[in-house]
Tab-separated table of C-alpha atoms in Angstrom:
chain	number	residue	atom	x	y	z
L	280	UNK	CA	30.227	-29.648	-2.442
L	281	UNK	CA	31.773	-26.306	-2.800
L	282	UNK	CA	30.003	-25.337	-5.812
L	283	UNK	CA	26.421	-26.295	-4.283
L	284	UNK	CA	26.766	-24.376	-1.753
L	285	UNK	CA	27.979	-21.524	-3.515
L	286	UNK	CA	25.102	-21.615	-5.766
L	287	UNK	CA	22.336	-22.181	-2.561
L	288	UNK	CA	24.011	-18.688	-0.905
L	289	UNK	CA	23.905	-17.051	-4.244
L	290	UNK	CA	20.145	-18.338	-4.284
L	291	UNK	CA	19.645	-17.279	-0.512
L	292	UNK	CA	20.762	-13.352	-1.378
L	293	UNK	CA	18.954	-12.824	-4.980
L	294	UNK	CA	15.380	-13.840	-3.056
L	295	UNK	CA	16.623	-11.491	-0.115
L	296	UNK	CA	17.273	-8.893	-2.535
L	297	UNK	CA	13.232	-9.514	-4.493
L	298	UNK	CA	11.168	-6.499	-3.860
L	299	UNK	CA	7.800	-5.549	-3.094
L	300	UNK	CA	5.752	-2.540	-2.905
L	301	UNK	CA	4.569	-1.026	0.487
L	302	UNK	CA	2.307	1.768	1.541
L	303	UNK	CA	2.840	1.758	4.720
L	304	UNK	CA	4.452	0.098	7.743
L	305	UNK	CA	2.730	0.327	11.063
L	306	UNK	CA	4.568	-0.520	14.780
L	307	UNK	CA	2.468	-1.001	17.961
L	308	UNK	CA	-0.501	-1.622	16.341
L	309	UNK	CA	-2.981	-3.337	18.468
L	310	UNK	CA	-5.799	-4.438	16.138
L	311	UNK	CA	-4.484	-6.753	13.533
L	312	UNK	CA	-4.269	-9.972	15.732
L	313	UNK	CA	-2.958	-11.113	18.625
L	314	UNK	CA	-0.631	-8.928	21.049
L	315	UNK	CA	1.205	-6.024	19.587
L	316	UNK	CA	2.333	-6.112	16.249
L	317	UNK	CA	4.169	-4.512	13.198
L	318	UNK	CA	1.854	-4.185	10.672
L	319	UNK	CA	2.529	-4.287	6.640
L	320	UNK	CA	-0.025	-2.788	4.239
L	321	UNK	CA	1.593	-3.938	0.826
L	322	UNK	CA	0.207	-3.042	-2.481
L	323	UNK	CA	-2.365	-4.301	-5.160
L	324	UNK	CA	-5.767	-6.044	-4.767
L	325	UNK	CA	-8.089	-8.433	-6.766
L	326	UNK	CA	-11.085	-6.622	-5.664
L	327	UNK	CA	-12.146	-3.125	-5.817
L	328	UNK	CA	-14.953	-3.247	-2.721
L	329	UNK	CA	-17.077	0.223	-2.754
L	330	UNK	CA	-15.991	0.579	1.032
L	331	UNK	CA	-12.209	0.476	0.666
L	332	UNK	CA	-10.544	2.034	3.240
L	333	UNK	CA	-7.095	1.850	2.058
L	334	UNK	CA	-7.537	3.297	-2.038
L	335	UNK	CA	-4.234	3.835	-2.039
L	336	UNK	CA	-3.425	0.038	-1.778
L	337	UNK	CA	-4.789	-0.404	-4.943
L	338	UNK	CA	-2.475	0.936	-7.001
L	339	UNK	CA	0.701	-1.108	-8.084
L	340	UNK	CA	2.725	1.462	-8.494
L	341	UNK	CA	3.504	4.521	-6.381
L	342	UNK	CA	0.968	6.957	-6.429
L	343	UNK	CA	1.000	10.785	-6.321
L	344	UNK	CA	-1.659	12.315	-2.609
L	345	UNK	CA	-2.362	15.338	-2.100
L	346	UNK	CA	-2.861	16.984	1.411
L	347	UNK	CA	-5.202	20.048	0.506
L	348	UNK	CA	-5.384	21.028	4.544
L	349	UNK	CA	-1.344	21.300	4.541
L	350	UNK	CA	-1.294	23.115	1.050
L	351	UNK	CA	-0.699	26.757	0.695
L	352	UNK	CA	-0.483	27.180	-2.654
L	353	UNK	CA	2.761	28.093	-3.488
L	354	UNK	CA	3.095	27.121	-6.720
L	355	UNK	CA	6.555	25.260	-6.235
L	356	UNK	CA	4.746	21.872	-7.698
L	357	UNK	CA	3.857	23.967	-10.914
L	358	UNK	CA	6.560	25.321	-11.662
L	359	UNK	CA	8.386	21.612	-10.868
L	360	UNK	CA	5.820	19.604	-12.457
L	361	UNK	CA	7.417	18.804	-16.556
L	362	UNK	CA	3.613	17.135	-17.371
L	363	UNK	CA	1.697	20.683	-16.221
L	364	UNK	CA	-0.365	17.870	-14.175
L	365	UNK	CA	-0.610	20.976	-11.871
L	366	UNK	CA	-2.813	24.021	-11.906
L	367	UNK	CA	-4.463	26.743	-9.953
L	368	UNK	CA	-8.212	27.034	-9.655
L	369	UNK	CA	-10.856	29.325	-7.849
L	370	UNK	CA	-7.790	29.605	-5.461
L	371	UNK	CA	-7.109	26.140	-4.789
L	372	UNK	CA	-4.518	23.616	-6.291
L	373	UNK	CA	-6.107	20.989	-8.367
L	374	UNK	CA	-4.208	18.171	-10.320
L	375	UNK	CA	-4.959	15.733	-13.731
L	376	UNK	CA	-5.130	13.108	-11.846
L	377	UNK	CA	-4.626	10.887	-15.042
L	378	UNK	CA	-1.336	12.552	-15.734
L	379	UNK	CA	-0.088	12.325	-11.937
L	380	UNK	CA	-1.118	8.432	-11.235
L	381	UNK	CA	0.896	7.739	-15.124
L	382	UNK	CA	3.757	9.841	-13.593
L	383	UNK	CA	7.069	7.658	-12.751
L	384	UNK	CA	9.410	10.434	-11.326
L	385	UNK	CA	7.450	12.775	-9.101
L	386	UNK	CA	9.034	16.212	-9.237
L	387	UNK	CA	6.755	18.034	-7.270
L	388	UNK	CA	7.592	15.923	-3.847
L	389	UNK	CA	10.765	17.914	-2.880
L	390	UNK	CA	9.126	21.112	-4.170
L	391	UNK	CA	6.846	21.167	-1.534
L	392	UNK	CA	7.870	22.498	1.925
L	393	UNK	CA	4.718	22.018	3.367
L	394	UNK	CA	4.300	18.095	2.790
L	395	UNK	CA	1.157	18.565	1.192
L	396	UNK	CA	2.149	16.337	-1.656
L	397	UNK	CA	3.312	12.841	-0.278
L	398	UNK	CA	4.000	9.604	-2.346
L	399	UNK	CA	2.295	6.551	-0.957
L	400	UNK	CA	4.691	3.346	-2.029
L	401	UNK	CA	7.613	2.216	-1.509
L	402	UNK	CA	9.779	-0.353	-2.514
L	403	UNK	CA	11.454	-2.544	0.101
L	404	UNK	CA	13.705	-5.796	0.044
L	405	UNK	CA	13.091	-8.584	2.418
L	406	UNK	CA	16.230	-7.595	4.118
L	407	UNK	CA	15.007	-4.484	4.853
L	408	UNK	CA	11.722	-5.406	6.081
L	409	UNK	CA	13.692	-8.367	8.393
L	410	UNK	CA	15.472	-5.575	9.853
L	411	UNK	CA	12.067	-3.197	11.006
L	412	UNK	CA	10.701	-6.583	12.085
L	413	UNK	CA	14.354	-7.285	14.226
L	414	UNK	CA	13.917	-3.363	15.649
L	415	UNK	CA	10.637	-3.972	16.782
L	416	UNK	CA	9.983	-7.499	18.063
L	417	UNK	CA	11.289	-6.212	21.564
L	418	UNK	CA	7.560	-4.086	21.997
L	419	UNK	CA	5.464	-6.912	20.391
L	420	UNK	CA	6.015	-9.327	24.178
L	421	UNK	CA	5.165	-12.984	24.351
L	422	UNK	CA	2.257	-12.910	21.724
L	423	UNK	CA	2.594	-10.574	19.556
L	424	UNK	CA	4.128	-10.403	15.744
L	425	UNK	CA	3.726	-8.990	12.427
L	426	UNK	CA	1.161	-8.797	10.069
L	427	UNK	CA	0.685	-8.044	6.468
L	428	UNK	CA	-2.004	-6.345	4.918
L	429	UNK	CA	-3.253	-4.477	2.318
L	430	UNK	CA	-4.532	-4.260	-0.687
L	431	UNK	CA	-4.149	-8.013	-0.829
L	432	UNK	CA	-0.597	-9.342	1.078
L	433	UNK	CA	-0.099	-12.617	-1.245
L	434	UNK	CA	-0.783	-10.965	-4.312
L	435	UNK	CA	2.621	-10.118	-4.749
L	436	UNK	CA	3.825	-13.485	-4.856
L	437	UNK	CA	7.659	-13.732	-4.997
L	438	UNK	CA	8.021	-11.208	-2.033
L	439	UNK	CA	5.643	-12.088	0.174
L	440	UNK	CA	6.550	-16.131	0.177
L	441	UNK	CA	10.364	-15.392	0.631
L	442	UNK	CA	9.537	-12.898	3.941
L	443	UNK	CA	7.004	-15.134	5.200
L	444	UNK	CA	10.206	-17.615	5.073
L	445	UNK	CA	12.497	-15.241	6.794
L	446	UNK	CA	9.943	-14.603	9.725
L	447	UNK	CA	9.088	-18.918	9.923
L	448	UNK	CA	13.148	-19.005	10.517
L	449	UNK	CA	13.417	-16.172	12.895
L	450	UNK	CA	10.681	-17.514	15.136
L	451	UNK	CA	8.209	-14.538	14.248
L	452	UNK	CA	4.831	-14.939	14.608
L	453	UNK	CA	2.569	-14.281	11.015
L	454	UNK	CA	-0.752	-13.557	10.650
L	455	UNK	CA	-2.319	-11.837	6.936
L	456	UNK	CA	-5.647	-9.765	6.393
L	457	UNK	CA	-6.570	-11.723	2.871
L	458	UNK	CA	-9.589	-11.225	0.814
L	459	UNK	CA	-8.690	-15.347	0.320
L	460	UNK	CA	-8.889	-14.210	-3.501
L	461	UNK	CA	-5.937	-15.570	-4.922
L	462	UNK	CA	-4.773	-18.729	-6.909
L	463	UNK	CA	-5.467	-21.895	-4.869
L	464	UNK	CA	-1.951	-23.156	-4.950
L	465	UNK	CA	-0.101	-20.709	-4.164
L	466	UNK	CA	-2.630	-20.175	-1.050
L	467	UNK	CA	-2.424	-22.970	0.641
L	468	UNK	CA	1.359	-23.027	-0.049
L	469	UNK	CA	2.031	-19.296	1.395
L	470	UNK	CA	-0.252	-20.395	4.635
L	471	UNK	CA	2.355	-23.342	5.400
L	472	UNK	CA	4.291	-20.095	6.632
L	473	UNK	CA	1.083	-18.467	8.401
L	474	UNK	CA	0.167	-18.806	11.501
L	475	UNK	CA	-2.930	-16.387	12.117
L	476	UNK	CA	-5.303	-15.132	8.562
L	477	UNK	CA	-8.041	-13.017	9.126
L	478	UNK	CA	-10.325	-13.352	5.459
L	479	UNK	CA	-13.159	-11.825	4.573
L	480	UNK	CA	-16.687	-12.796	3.959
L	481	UNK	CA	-18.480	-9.988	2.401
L	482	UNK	CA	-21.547	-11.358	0.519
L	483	UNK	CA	-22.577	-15.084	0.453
L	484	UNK	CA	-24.579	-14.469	-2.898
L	485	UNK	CA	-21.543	-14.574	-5.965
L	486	UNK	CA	-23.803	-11.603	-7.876
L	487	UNK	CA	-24.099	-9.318	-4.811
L	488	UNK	CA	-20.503	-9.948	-3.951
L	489	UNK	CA	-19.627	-9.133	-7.474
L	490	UNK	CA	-21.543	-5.777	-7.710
L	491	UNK	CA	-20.312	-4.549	-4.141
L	492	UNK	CA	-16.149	-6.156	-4.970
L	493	UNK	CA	-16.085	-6.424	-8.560
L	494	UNK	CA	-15.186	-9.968	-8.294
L	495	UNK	CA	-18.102	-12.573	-7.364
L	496	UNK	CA	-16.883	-14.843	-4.462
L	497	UNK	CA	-16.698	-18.789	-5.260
L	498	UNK	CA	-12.511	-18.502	-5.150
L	499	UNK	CA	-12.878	-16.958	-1.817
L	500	UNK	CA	-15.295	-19.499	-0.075
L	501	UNK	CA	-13.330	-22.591	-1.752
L	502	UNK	CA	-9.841	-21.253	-0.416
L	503	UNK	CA	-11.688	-20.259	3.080
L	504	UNK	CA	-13.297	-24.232	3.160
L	505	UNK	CA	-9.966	-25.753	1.766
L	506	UNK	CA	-8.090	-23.973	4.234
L	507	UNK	CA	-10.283	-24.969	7.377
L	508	UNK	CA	-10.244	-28.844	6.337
L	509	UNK	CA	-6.801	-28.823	5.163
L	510	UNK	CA	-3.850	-30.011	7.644
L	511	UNK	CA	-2.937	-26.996	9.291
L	512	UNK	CA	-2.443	-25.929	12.379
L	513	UNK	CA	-2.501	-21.969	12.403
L	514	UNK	CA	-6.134	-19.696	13.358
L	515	UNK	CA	-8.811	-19.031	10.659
L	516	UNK	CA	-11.121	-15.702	11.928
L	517	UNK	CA	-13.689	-14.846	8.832
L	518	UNK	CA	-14.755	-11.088	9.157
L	519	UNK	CA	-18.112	-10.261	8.098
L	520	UNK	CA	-17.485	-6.454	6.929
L	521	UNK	CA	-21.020	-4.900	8.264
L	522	UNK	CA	-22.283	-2.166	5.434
L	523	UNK	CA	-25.796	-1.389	6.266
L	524	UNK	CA	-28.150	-2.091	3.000
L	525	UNK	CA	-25.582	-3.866	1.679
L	526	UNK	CA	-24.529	-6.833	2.576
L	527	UNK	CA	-26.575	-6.731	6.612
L	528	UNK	CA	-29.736	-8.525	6.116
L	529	UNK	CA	-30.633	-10.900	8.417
L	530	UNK	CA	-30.531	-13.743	5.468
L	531	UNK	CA	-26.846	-13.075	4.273
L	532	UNK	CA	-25.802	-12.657	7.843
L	533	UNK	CA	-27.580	-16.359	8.666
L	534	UNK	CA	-26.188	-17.681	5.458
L	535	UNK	CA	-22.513	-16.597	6.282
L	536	UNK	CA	-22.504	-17.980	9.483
L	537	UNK	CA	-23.742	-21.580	8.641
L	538	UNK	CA	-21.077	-21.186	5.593
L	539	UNK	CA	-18.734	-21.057	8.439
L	540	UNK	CA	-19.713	-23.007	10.762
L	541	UNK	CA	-20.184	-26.111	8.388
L	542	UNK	CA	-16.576	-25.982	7.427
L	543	UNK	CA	-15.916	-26.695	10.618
L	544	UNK	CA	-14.914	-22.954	12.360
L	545	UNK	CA	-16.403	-21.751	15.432
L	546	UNK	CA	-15.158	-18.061	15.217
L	547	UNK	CA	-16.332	-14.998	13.102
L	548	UNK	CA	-15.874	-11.700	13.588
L	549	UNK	CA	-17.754	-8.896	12.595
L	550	UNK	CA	-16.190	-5.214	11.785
L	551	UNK	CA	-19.385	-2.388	11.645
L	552	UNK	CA	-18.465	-0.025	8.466
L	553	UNK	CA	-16.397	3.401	9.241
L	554	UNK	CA	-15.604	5.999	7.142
L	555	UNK	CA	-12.033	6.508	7.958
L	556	UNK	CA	-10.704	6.396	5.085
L	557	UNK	CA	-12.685	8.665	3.582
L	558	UNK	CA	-10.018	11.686	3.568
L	559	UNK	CA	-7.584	9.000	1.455
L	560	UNK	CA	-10.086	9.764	-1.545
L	561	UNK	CA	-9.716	13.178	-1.572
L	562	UNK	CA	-6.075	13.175	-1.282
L	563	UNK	CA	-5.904	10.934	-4.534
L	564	UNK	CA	-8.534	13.173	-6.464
L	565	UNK	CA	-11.100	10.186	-5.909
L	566	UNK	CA	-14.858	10.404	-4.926
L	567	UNK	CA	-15.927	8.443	-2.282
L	568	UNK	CA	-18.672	5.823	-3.363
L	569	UNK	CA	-20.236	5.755	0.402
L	570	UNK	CA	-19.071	8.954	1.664
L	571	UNK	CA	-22.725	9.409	3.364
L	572	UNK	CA	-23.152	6.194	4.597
L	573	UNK	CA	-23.125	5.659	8.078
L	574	UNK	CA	-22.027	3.046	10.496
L	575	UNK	CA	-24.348	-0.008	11.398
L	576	UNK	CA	-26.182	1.098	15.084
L	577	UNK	CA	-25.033	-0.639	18.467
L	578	UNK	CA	-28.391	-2.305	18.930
L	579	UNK	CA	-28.207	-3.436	15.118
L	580	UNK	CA	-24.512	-5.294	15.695
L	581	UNK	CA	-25.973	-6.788	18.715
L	582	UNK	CA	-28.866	-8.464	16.705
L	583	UNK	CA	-26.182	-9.838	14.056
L	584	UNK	CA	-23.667	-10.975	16.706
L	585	UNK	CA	-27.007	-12.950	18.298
L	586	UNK	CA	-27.727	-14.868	14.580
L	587	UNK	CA	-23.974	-15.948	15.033
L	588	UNK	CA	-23.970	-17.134	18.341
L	589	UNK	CA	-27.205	-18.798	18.025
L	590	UNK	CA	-25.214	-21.034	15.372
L	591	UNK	CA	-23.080	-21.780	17.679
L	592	UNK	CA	-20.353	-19.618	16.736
L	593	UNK	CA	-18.255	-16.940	18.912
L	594	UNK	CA	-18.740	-13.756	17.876
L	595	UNK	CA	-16.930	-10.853	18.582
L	596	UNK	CA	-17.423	-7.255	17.012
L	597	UNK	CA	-14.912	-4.564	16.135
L	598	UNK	CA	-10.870	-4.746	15.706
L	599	UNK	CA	-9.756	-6.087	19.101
L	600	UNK	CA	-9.000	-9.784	19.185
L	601	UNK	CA	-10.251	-10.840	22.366
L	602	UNK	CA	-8.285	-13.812	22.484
């Protein structure tokens, strides 16, 4: 009896030790579910949509930004950098960005006294993420949580199933932004642990979906549908991204919304496109595929929300959860 549960405590403090890779942690944030919440943005995604707001989430690795508004030139990072990744040009600081995003050891971030070069990732244990959630469950009140985003939160497996654990014993309420792009199995098995996803719908034809993600989208509608029949008691929200001449017409919106409401949901949100993350591209030496796009009009949300609702579905628009 001894020896087992040696063994089990051994087991309990190598999966507390697994780590995973982070780019950012966010308290008292108010739009990613219920209540307030501590949000997690980890690392690495399955698709590559032309709208990503978060770039730097797709990287599985820690990655190299640069802050051109906070740079003075200096030179500190050239003279630190051993790949000469670094270089002076017309006056401003430009980088190979082939040589930074290979580079493991980062020289140039203590150079710089002026923070304009930043690392984005970090690796964290599950004890150390337990013990920001511990910190800051006193601001999230009687409904709030965490969440984990991304990138794509179950992607990295090992890590994410053994926190989801830790916060199912600690009486912490979970909810995950997922593309729903991820091996069946381990889907449904990680969602036993979930109590609130917010997925994605962002094209209902697999060829559109493909050329706007990368990926086309029949793993992502038969997770969604296996998920909303299976036995499971936590809250499904699809989010309709909204990217005017992409994915907006009146047919995809009409087909998305019978999608959902004949697997038996009655809930979809819809999130008009932003540019916010436009600045992220810049700071990783990245164009910006829909840099002069612009956000979906008032009246033209209003007409979507109206092709939901008349399908019987609640609709709401933008990042507050109403409910």
């Amino acid at each position: 009896m001894y020896k087992l549960s040696e063994t089990a405590t051994a087991d309990n403090v190598a999966a507390s030790q697994v780590t995973g890779l982070v780019f950012d942690v966010q308290g008292h944030s108010v739009h990613d579910g219920p209540g307030t919440r501590t949000t997690v943005f980890l690392n690495g995604c399955p698709l590559s949509c032309v709208w990503c707001s978060n770039p730097e989430g797709l990287f599985r690795k820690p990655v190299m930004m640069h802050r051109e508004t906070r740079c003075q030139c200096c030179g500190k990072c050239i003279q630190n950098c051993p790949h000469g990744a670094a270089s002076v040009q017309e006056g401003r600081l430009v980088f190979d960005r082939a040589l930074c995003d290979a580079c493991t050891t980062h020289d140039c971030l203590d150079t710089c006294y002026h923070e304009a070069v930043a690392i984005s990732g970090k690796r964290y244990t599950v004890d150390e993420l337990m013990r920001i959630f511990q910190r800051d469950r006193q601001f999230w009140g009687s409904v709030g949580g965490v969440t984990f985003s991304g990138g794509e939160p179950l992607l990295q497996k090992p890590f994410i199933l053994e926190v989801l654990k830790r916060c199912k014993e600690s009486y912490i309420h979970t909810c995950v932004e997922t593309t729903s792009c991820i091996e069946t199995g381990f889907y449904l098995e990680a969602m036993r642990h979930i109590d609130w996803v917010f997925t994605d719908i962002k094209h209902m034809d697999s060829e559109q979906h493909r050329q706007l993600t990368g990926v086309g989208n029949e793993l992502i509608l038969k997770n969604i549908e296996r998920l909303a029949t299976a036995d499971w008691d936590g809250v499904i929200i699809p989010r309709i991204p909204v990217i005017p001449g992409k994915n907006d017409s009146e047919e995809n919106i009409e087909a998305t919304v019978r999608f959902i409401r004949d697997i038996g949901l009655d809930v979809v949100n819809m999130l008009p496109f932003h540019r916010l993350g436009e600045s992220k591209y810049r700071q990783l030496g990245k164009t910006y595929a829909l840099a002069e796009q612009t956000p979906p009009p008032d009246e033209r949300m209003q007409d979507l929300k109206r092709i939901a609702e008349a399908n019987g579905l609640y609709c709401f628009i933008g990042w507050d959860t109403p409910f």
